[in-house]
CSV table of C-alpha atoms in Angstrom, one decimal:
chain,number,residue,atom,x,y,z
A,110,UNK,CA,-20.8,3.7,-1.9
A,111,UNK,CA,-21.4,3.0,1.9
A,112,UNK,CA,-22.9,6.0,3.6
A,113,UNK,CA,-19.9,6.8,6.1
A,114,UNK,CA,-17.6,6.8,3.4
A,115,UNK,CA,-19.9,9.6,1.4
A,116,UNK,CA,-20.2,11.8,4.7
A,117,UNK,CA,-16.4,11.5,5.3
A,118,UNK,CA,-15.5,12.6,1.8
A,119,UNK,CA,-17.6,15.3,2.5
A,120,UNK,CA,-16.0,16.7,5.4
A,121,UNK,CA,-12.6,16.3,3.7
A,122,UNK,CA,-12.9,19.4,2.3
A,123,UNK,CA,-11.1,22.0,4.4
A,124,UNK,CA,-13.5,24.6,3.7
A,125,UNK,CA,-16.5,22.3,4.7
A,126,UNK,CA,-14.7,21.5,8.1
A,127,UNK,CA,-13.4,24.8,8.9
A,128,UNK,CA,-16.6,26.9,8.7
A,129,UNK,CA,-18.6,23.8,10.6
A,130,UNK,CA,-16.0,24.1,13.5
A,131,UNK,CA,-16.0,27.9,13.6
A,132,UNK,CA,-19.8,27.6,13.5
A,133,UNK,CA,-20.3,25.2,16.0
A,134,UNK,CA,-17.8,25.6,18.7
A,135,UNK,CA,-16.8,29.1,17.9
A,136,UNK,CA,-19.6,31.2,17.4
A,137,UNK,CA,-18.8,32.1,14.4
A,138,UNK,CA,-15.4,33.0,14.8
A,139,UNK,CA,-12.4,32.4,12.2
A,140,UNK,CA,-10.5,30.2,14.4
A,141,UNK,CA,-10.1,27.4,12.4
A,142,UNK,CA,-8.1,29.0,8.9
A,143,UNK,CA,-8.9,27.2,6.0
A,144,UNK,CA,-5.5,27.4,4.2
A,145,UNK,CA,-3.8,26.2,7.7
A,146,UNK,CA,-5.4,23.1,8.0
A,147,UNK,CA,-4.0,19.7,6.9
A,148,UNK,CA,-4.4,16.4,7.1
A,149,UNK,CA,-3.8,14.4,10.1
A,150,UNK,CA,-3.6,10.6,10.9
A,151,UNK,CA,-7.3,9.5,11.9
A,152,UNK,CA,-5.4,5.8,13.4
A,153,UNK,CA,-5.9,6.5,16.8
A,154,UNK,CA,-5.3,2.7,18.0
A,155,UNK,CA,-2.8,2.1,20.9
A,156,UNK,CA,-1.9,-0.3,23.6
A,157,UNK,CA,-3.5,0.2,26.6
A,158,UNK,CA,-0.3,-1.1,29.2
A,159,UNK,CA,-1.2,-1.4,33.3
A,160,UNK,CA,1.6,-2.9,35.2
A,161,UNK,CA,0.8,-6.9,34.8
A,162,UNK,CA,-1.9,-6.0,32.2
A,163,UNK,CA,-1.9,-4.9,27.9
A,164,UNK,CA,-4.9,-4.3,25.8
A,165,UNK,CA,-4.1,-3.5,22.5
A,166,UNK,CA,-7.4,-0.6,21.3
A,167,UNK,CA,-7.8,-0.7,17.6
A,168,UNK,CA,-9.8,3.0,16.8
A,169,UNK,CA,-10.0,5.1,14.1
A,170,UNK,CA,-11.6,8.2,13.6
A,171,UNK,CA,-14.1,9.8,10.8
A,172,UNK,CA,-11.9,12.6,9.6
A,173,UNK,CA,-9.1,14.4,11.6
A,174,UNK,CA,-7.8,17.5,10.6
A,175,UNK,CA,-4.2,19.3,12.2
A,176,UNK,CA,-3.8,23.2,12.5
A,177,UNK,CA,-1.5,25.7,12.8
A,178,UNK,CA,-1.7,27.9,15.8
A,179,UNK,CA,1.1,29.9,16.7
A,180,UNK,CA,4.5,28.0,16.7
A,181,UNK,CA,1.9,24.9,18.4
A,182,UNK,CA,-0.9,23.4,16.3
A,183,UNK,CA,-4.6,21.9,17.5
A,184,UNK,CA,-5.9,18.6,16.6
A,185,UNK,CA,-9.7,18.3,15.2
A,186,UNK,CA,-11.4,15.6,15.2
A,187,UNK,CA,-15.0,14.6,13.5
A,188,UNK,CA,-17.4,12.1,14.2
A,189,UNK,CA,-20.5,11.4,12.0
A,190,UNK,CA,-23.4,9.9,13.8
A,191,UNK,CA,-26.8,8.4,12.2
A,192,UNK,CA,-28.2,7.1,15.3
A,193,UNK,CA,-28.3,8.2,18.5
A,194,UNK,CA,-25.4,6.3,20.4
A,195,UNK,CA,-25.7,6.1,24.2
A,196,UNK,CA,-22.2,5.8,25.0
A,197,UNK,CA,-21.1,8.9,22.7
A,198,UNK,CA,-19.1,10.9,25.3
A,199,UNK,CA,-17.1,7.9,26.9
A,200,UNK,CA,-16.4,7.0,23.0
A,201,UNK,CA,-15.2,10.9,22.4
A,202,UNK,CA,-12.8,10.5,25.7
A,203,UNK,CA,-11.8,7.7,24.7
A,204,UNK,CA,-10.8,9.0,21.4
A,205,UNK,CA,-9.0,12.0,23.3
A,206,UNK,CA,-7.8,9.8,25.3
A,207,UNK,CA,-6.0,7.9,22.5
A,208,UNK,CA,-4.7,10.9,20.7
A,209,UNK,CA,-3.5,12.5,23.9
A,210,UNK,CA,-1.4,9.0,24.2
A,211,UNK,CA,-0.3,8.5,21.0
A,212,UNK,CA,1.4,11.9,21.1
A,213,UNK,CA,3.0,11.4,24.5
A,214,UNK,CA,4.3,8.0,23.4
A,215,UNK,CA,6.1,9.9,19.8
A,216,UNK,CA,7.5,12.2,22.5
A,217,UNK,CA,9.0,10.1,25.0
A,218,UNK,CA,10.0,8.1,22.1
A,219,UNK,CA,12.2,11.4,20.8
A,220,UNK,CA,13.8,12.1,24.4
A,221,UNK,CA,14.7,8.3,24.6
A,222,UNK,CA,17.2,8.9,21.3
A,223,UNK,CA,18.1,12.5,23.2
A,224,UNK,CA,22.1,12.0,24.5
A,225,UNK,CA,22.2,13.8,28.1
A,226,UNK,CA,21.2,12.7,31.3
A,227,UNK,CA,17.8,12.5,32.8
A,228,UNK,CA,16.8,13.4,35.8
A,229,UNK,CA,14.5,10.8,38.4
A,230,UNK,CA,11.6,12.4,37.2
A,231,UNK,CA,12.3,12.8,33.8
A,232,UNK,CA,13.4,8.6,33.7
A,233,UNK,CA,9.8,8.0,35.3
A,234,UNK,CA,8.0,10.1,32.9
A,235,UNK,CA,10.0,9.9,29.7
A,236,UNK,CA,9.4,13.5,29.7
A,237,UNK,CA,11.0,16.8,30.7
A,238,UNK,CA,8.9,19.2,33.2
A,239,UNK,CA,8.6,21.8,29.9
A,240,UNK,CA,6.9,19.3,27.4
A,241,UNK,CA,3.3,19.9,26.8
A,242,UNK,CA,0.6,18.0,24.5
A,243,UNK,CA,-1.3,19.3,21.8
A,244,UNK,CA,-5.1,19.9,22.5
A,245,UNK,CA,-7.3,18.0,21.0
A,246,UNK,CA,-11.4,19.2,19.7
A,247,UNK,CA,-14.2,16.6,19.2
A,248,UNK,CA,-17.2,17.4,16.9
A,249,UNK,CA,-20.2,15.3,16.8
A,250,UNK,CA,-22.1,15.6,13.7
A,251,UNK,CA,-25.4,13.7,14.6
A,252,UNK,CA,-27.7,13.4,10.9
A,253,UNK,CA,-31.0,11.2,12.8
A,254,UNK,CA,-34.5,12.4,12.2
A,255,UNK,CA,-35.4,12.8,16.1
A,256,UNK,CA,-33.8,14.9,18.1
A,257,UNK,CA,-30.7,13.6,20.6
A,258,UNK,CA,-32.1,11.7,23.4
A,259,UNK,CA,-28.2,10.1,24.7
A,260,UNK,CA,-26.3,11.5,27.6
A,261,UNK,CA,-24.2,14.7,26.4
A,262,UNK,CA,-21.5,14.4,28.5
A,263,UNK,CA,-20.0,11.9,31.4
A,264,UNK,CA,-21.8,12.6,34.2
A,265,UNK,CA,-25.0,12.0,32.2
A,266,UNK,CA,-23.9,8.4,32.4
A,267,UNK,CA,-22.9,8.0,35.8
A,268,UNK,CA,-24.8,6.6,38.5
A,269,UNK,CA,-26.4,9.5,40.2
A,270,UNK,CA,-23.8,10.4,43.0
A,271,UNK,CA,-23.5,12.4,46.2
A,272,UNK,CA,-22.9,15.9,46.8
A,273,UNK,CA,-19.4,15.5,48.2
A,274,UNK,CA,-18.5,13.0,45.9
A,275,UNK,CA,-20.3,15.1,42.5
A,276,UNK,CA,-18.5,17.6,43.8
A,277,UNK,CA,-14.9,16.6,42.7
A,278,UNK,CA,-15.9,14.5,39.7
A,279,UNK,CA,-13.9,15.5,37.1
A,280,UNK,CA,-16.6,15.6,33.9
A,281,UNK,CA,-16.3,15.5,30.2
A,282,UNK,CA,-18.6,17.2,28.0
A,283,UNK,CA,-19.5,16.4,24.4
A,284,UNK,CA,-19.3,18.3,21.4
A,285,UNK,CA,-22.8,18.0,19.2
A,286,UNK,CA,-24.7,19.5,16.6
A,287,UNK,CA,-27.7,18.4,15.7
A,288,UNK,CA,-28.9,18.5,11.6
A,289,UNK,CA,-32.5,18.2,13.1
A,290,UNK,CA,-31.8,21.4,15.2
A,291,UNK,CA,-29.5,23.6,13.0
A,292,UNK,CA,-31.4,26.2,12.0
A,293,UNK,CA,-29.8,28.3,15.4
A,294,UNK,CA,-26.6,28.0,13.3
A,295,UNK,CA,-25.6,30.8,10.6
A,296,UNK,CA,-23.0,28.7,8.0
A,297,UNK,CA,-21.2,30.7,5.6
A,298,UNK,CA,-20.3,28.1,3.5
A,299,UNK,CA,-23.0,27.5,0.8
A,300,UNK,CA,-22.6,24.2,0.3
A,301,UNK,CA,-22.6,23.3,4.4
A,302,UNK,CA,-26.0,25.4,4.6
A,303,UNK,CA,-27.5,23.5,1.8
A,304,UNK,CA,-26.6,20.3,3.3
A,305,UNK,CA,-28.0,21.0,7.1
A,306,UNK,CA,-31.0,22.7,5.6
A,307,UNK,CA,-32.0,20.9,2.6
A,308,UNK,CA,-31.3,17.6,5.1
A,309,UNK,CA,-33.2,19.1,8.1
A,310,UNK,CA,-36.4,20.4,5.8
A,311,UNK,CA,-36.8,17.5,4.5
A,312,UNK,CA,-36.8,15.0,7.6
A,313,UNK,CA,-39.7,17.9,8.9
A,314,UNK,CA,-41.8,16.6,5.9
A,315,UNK,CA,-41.3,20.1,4.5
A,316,UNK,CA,-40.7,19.6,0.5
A,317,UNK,CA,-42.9,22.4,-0.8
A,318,UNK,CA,-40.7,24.8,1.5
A,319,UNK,CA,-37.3,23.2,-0.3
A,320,UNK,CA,-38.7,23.4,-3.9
A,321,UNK,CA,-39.6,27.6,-3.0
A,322,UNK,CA,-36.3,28.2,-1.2
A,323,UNK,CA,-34.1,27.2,-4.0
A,324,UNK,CA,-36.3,27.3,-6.6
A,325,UNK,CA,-33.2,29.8,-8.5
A,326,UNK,CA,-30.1,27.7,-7.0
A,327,UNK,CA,-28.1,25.1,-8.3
A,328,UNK,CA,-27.6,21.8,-6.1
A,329,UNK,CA,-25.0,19.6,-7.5
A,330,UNK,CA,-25.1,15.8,-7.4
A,331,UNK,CA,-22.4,15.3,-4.8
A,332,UNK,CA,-24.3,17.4,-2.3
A,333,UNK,CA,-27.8,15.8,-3.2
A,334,UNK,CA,-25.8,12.4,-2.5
A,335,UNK,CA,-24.6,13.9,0.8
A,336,UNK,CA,-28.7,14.8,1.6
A,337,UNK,CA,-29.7,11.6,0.1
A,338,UNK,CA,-27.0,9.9,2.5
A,339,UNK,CA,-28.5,11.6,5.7
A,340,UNK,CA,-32.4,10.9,5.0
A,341,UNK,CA,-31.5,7.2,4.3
A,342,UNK,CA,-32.7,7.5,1.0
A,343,UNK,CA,-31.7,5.1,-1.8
A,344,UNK,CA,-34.4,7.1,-4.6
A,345,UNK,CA,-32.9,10.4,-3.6
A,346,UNK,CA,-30.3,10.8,-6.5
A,347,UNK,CA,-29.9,8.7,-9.4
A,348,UNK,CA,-25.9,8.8,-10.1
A,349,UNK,CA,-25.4,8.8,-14.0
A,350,UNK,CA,-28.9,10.2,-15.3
A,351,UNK,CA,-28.4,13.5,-17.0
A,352,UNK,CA,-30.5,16.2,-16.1
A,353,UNK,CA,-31.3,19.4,-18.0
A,354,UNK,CA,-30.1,21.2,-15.1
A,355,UNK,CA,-28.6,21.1,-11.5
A,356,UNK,CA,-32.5,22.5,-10.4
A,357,UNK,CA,-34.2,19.8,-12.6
A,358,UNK,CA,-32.3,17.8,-10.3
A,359,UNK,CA,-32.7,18.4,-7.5
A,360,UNK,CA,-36.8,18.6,-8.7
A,361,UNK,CA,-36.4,15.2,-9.9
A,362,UNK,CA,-34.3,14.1,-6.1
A,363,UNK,CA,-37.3,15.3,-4.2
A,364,UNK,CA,-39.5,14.0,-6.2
A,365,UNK,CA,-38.0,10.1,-5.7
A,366,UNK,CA,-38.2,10.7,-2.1
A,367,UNK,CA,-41.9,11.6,-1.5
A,368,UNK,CA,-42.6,8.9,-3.6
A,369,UNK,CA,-40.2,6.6,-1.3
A,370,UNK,CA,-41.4,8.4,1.9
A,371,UNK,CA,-45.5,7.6,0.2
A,372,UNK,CA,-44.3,4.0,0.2
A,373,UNK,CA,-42.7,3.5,3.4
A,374,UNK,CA,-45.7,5.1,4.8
A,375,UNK,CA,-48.2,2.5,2.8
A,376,UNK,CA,-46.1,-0.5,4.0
A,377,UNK,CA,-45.6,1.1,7.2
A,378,UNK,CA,-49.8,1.2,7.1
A,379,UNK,CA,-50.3,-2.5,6.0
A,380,UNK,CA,-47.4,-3.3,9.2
A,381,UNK,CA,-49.9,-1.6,11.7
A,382,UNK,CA,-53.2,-3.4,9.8
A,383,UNK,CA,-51.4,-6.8,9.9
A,384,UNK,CA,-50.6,-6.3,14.1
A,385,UNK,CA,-53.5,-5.5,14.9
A,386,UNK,CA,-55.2,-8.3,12.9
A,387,UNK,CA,-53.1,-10.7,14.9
A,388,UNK,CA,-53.3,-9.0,18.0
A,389,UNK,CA,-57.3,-9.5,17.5
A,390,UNK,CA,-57.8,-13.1,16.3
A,391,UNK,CA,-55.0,-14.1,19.0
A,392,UNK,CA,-56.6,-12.9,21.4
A,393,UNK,CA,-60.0,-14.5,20.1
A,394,UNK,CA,-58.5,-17.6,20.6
A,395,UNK,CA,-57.0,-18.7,17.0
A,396,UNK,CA,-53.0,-20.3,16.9
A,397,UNK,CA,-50.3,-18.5,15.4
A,398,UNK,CA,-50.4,-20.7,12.8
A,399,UNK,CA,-54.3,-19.8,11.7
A,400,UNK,CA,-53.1,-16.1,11.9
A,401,UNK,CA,-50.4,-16.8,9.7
A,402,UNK,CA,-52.0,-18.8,6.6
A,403,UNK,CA,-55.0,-15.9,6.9
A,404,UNK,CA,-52.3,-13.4,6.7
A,405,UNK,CA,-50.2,-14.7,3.9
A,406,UNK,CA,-47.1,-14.2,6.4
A,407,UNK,CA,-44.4,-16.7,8.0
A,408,UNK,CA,-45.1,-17.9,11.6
A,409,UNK,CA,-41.7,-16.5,12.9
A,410,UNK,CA,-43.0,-13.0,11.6
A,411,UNK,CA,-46.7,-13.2,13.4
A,412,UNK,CA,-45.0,-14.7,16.3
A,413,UNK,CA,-42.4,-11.5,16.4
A,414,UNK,CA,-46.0,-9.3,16.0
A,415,UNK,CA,-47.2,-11.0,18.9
A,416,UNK,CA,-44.4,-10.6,21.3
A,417,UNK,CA,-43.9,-7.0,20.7
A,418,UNK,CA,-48.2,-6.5,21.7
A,419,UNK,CA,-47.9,-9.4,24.5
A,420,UNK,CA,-45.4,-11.4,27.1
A,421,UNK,CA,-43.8,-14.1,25.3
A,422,UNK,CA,-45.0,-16.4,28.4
A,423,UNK,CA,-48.9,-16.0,27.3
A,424,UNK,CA,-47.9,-16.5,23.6
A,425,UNK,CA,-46.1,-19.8,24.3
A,426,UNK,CA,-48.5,-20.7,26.9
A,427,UNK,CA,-51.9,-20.4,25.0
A,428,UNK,CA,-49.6,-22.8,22.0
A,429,UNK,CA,-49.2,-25.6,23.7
């Protein structure tokens, strides 16, 4: 299963996405109600019409959830992110952007079939002055080892602009949490904290700390997959192999991944030997060629090596 599709089944569950939103962007606050929340269409494509000028926008979102509140209802939106993305808060607007249209265009659509007569305004608008849209929340749920290094909101991306003109610009900020950084965050739901802890320990190296800490709890398969999902581990669970307990395995889960992180760290290891092998006999004098029959490598691979250590203008200079 790919990994978006395990994190979105994840975040399905309305407990799951209620208590991360109340967490998050609430402080803790029950303002998201579990049995309130439904599910809402996550199509938020549309076509994009200037006058002389249509762009149809296909986008659809991670999981979208719809809540009561009052006689009105909110619209939440989440996006799971496993690499740092540097245009994240022009994506988010746009996605606001989207669902803010989408709604506007089912309403006009409903005072078009109204009988009555419009007024000048109403005509341009295709709405009546009392008609209001639905807010709309964006979560960011960012699972990558290193900390956020993108732009968290608009401005970050903007050229950098003068007083006056800074002044006035009208900004939009990003909603993000951080597995990497969650420990600031008190989850209530179990099976969120395990996820964001067991996930963030880990990616710290820490596996001795995971064993002690829930040495007398249970951690079932579907969240080890979830963890397993966010360290871009294919060892970490073994769908399908019985275990004597839901502690034997997740004993067994961390287990596979030292061993996988041990070997990524070996191959990572004979990577660095084999660069700066090259680097060397290059520079000594010797073809890519040479390097690449003492190596046991291809010549595309050594030649990648020694672009990444030099300009590519010495390398193809010093071949011919």
């Amino acid at each position: 299963m790919k990994a978006d599709v395990i994190l979105k089944e994840f975040w399905q569950s309305n407990e799951r996405f209620a208590d991360l939103f109340n967490t998050v962007l609430f402080d803790g606050q029950t303002i998201l109600h579990v049995e309130a929340l439904s599910e809402a269409d996550t199509d938020m494509s549309g076509l994009i019409r200037l006058r002389g000028y249509e762009k149809p926008l296909a986008r659809t979102r991670d999981v979208v959830k719809k809540t009561a509140h009052g006689v009105d209802f909110v619209v939440c939106g989440l996006e799971n992110q496993q690499r740092t993305h540097y245009a994240m808060p022009l994506r988010a607007l746009l996605y606001d952007g989207l669902g803010y249209l989408k709604e506007y265009r089912e309403l006009t659509g409903k005072r078009r079939k109204e009988a009555g007569r419009q007024t000048e305004e109403e005509f341009l608008s295709g709405l009546h002055r009392e008609d209001r849209l639905h807010p709309i929340l964006t979560l960011v749920v960012y699972y990558g080892e290193n900390p956020w290094d993108g732009p968290l909101c608009l401005r970050d991306m903007i050229t950098e602009m003068p007083k006056p003109i800074g002044d006035i610009f009208s900004d939009y900020r990003m909603n993000l949490v951080q597995v990497c950084d969650s420990e600031r965050y008190d989850f209530r739901n179990d099976e969120v904290r395990t996820v964001f802890e067991i996930s963030r320990e880990l990616q710290r190296g820490r596996v001795d700390y995971v064993l002690e800490q829930y040495k007398n709890k249970d951690v079932t398969e579907e969240l080890l997959t979830v963890i397993g999902t966010i360290l871009g581990s294919q060892q970490f669970v073994q769908p399908g192999k019985k275990r004597r307990s839901e502690h034997m395995q997740l004993c067994t889960a961390l287990e596979n991944w030292r061993q996988e992180e041990n070997r990524k760290g070996y191959s990572q290891g004979i990577s660095q030997r084999n660069q700066t092998l090259a680097t060397r006999w290059f520079s000594d004098g010797r073809s890519i060629t040479e390097i690449a029959l003492l190596l046991g490598l291809p010549e595309a691979e050594v030649r990648e090596m020694l672009i990444n250590e030099a300009p590519a203008s010495s390398i193809v200079t010093s071949e011919i």
